[in-house]
Amino acid sequence: MSNNTYLELGPDVRVTPSGSPLSQTPRYSLPDGYLTVSPFYDLPSHETLLSETTGSVDWLWSGDDELRFETTARQLIGCGLTVPEKPTPHGWSPGEWFEAPRTSTGIRRLSPNNFDCPPMAERWVSDTGDALVCVPEDPPTPKKSLHRLNVGPDLDFVFVDGMYTGWLFRNPAHYLVHAWEQPPSHPVAEGSSLALRDYLLLFTESNVERMQDEDVHLLRELDALRTRIAALSVDPRNEVLRNHVTRLREDWYSSS
């Protein structure tokens, strides 16, 4: 893919492939439902990042994703992406995305102004749990081109006909964290990817509403998932998953 190719993050927000991908280790916070690939490590450093960069951010509870660019070079320096609770429609598959050519690159903005970046609306998880894909409602089918830019470790931005249309994240269980801490560098424990897959399939938008109403059928599924997670090998990422599921059960099924 040529570095002269213009792509769009949104209306009038043009970028071009340029420079190196983000180097920070991804952090996937289950409690916050957020994927972060960015240089900050706590609230003060996050505030510093926002003050020294431009781009999009969740201003005043707008719910926008965070894409931050250097003010002078306009190079992408970090991102924070919401993982939606709504699953993609049954039968939908991002097969074309996995087959598309993949270019490892940074991205550079062509203008310095701030902009809005609404989060993706739906999520898809692979059968093995090793891939998480987030897309808008009714993602378009490519008519001309499909560009897949590897903008950070295991993270690809996908552009359909030149427009940013979603993102693809490999090995999500490897990067599980409680908040902003760094995940371990060693390979994820066996069975963790499948447990995360089942969590993502169970904790969907509609199921969460049923759990809040203390649905007994979902309670059985929730308890079965907790039992499976408890049997996994000792690993901080399994602990993240176990603690999060346990807390949700306690919050929604207080009488059981």
XYZ file of C-alpha atoms in Angstrom:
256
model
C 0.000 0.000 0.000
C 1.417 3.399 -1.003
C 2.087 6.041 1.649
C 0.411 8.494 -0.740
C -2.940 6.756 -0.220
C -5.383 8.934 1.680
C -7.777 7.257 4.099
C -10.480 8.716 6.340
C -11.086 8.225 10.057
C -14.344 10.143 9.662
C -15.837 13.021 7.693
C -13.011 15.405 6.751
C -10.501 13.517 8.927
C -7.920 12.298 6.452
C -4.860 10.220 7.322
C -2.093 8.540 5.401
C 0.036 5.478 6.251
C 3.310 6.829 7.609
C 6.026 5.949 10.087
C 6.106 3.065 12.534
C 3.215 1.324 14.303
C 2.545 1.982 17.977
C 5.038 0.123 20.138
C 3.187 0.034 23.468
C 1.821 -3.247 24.789
C -1.987 -3.374 24.435
C -4.104 -3.452 27.589
C -7.607 -4.895 27.426
C -9.516 -3.911 30.567
C -12.541 -6.136 31.099
C -14.065 -3.999 33.888
C -13.884 -0.890 31.687
C -14.597 -2.596 28.355
C -11.699 -0.725 26.800
C -8.637 -1.580 24.707
C -5.712 0.797 25.203
C -2.492 1.075 23.188
C -1.003 4.292 24.501
C 1.974 5.652 26.490
C 0.063 6.681 29.637
C 0.056 4.460 32.739
C -2.199 6.307 35.221
C -4.648 9.199 35.407
C -2.039 12.014 35.678
C -0.020 10.698 32.710
C -3.248 10.322 30.731
C -4.156 13.946 31.414
C -0.665 14.990 30.319
C -1.052 13.032 27.088
C -4.360 14.766 26.344
C -2.872 18.208 26.988
C 0.106 17.598 24.683
C -1.689 15.949 21.725
C -4.702 16.469 19.453
C -7.363 14.161 18.075
C -10.469 12.531 19.529
C -11.341 11.767 23.133
C -14.321 11.037 25.396
C -14.994 14.703 26.220
C -17.796 15.248 28.743
C -19.093 11.693 28.433
C -19.418 11.861 24.649
C -18.475 8.175 24.496
C -15.979 8.750 21.685
C -12.976 6.517 21.151
C -9.582 8.079 21.812
C -7.108 8.609 18.960
C -4.272 10.952 19.915
C -1.784 12.506 17.513
C 1.413 14.479 17.990
C 0.796 18.185 17.539
C 3.712 18.832 15.165
C 4.415 15.591 13.296
C 0.702 14.620 13.519
C 1.673 10.981 13.977
C -0.653 8.642 15.889
C 0.804 8.280 19.379
C -1.898 6.281 21.168
C -5.446 4.968 21.019
C -8.222 3.820 23.327
C -11.039 1.772 21.823
C -14.376 0.775 23.341
C -15.322 -2.903 23.126
C -19.100 -2.893 22.526
C -21.479 -5.288 24.297
C -23.686 -5.918 21.274
C -22.746 -8.955 19.132
C -22.757 -8.874 15.352
C -25.822 -10.434 13.695
C -25.851 -14.212 13.490
C -24.094 -15.372 10.369
C -22.003 -12.256 9.858
C -18.289 -12.977 9.482
C -15.245 -10.744 8.885
C -13.728 -13.361 6.577
C -12.689 -10.773 3.993
C -10.834 -8.820 6.657
C -8.587 -11.742 7.538
C -7.810 -12.298 3.870
C -6.954 -8.655 3.131
C -3.306 -7.620 2.679
C -1.837 -6.402 5.971
C 0.563 -3.457 6.140
C 2.454 -2.647 9.347
C 2.535 1.127 9.598
C 1.760 4.158 11.672
C -0.763 6.715 10.533
C -0.351 10.458 10.122
C -3.099 13.066 10.141
C -3.245 15.678 7.407
C -4.768 18.370 9.656
C -4.226 19.294 13.336
C -7.803 19.895 14.556
C -9.694 17.797 17.080
C -12.477 15.537 15.836
C -15.169 13.083 16.929
C -14.623 9.318 16.688
C -17.754 7.375 17.675
C -16.988 3.876 18.988
C -17.859 0.716 17.114
C -21.324 -0.703 17.803
C -20.912 -4.473 17.533
C -18.331 -7.139 18.283
C -17.465 -10.518 16.801
C -15.245 -13.153 18.422
C -13.683 -16.117 16.655
C -14.532 -19.713 17.567
C -11.116 -20.147 19.160
C -11.202 -16.809 20.980
C -7.981 -15.669 19.338
C -9.527 -12.767 17.411
C -11.875 -9.944 18.399
C -13.395 -7.745 15.677
C -15.393 -4.578 16.357
C -17.514 -2.923 13.659
C -20.311 -0.370 13.209
C -23.881 -1.491 12.735
C -24.366 -2.877 9.231
C -20.677 -2.835 8.243
C -20.354 -2.179 4.505
C -19.139 -4.710 1.975
C -16.088 -3.445 0.058
C -16.897 -2.176 -3.424
C -13.403 -1.078 -4.368
C -10.780 -1.677 -1.708
C -10.073 -3.172 1.700
C -7.050 -1.838 3.582
C -5.854 -3.490 6.800
C -3.270 -1.445 8.671
C -1.367 -3.066 11.532
C -1.086 0.059 13.712
C 0.132 -1.636 16.901
C 0.910 -5.033 18.451
C -1.864 -7.428 17.363
C -4.094 -4.445 16.436
C -5.294 -3.656 12.902
C -7.438 -0.754 11.723
C -9.626 -1.729 8.766
C -10.575 0.735 6.020
C -13.372 -0.206 3.615
C -13.296 1.862 0.410
C -11.030 4.343 2.160
C -13.168 4.814 5.295
C -12.279 3.560 8.783
C -14.773 0.754 9.364
C -13.557 -1.167 12.393
C -10.662 -2.841 14.094
C -9.297 -6.343 14.525
C -7.476 -7.461 17.667
C -5.506 -10.694 17.848
C -4.928 -12.734 21.029
C -7.157 -10.595 23.283
C -6.784 -12.946 26.271
C -3.025 -12.308 26.261
C -3.617 -8.636 27.111
C -6.256 -8.826 29.849
C -5.810 -6.306 32.689
C -7.895 -4.886 35.520
C -7.266 -1.238 34.607
C -4.072 0.336 33.196
C -1.417 -2.071 34.475
C 0.864 -3.938 32.078
C -0.100 -7.543 31.272
C 2.513 -10.296 31.672
C 4.781 -10.879 28.684
C 4.702 -14.689 28.803
C 2.164 -16.586 26.642
C -1.346 -16.743 27.989
C -2.288 -19.852 29.975
C -3.972 -22.718 28.147
C -7.731 -22.378 27.938
C -7.805 -18.632 28.593
C -8.744 -17.691 25.036
C -11.713 -20.058 25.058
C -12.834 -18.772 28.457
C -12.678 -15.192 27.200
C -14.623 -16.224 24.098
C -17.378 -17.681 26.255
C -17.394 -14.558 28.417
C -17.866 -12.381 25.314
C -20.641 -14.643 24.026
C -22.422 -14.641 27.393
C -22.049 -11.013 28.423
C -23.869 -9.396 25.523
C -26.122 -6.345 25.649
C -29.364 -8.327 25.800
C -28.025 -10.929 28.251
C -26.767 -8.240 30.611
C -30.298 -6.866 30.859
C -31.585 -10.362 31.655
C -28.896 -10.857 34.297
C -29.861 -7.579 35.921
C -33.354 -9.086 36.209
C -31.755 -12.178 37.834
C -32.612 -14.568 35.004
C -32.089 -18.080 36.448
C -31.128 -19.684 33.124
C -28.287 -17.240 32.635
C -27.293 -17.725 36.264
C -26.569 -21.382 35.507
C -24.465 -20.407 32.494
C -22.650 -17.795 34.560
C -21.847 -20.277 37.323
C -20.629 -22.843 34.788
C -18.305 -20.229 33.288
C -16.986 -19.287 36.738
C -16.231 -22.944 37.452
C -14.314 -23.277 34.175
C -12.287 -20.130 34.842
C -11.436 -21.281 38.376
C -9.995 -24.502 36.938
C -7.575 -22.667 34.627
C -3.846 -22.465 35.334
C -2.615 -19.744 37.653
C -2.156 -16.623 35.529
C -2.830 -12.920 36.258
C -5.018 -12.690 33.154
C -7.187 -15.590 34.310
C -7.454 -13.782 37.636
C -8.727 -10.674 35.822
C -11.416 -12.752 34.138
C -12.358 -14.647 37.296
C -12.579 -11.516 39.474
C -14.625 -9.643 36.912
C -17.152 -12.436 36.387
C -17.426 -13.003 40.145
C -18.061 -9.321 40.796
C -20.779 -9.162 38.151
C -22.465 -12.238 39.600
C -22.422 -10.715 43.067
C -23.814 -7.424 41.755
C -26.689 -8.971 39.793
C -27.533 -12.115 41.732
C -27.188 -10.867 45.269
C -29.973 -13.116 46.527
C -28.617 -16.366 45.007
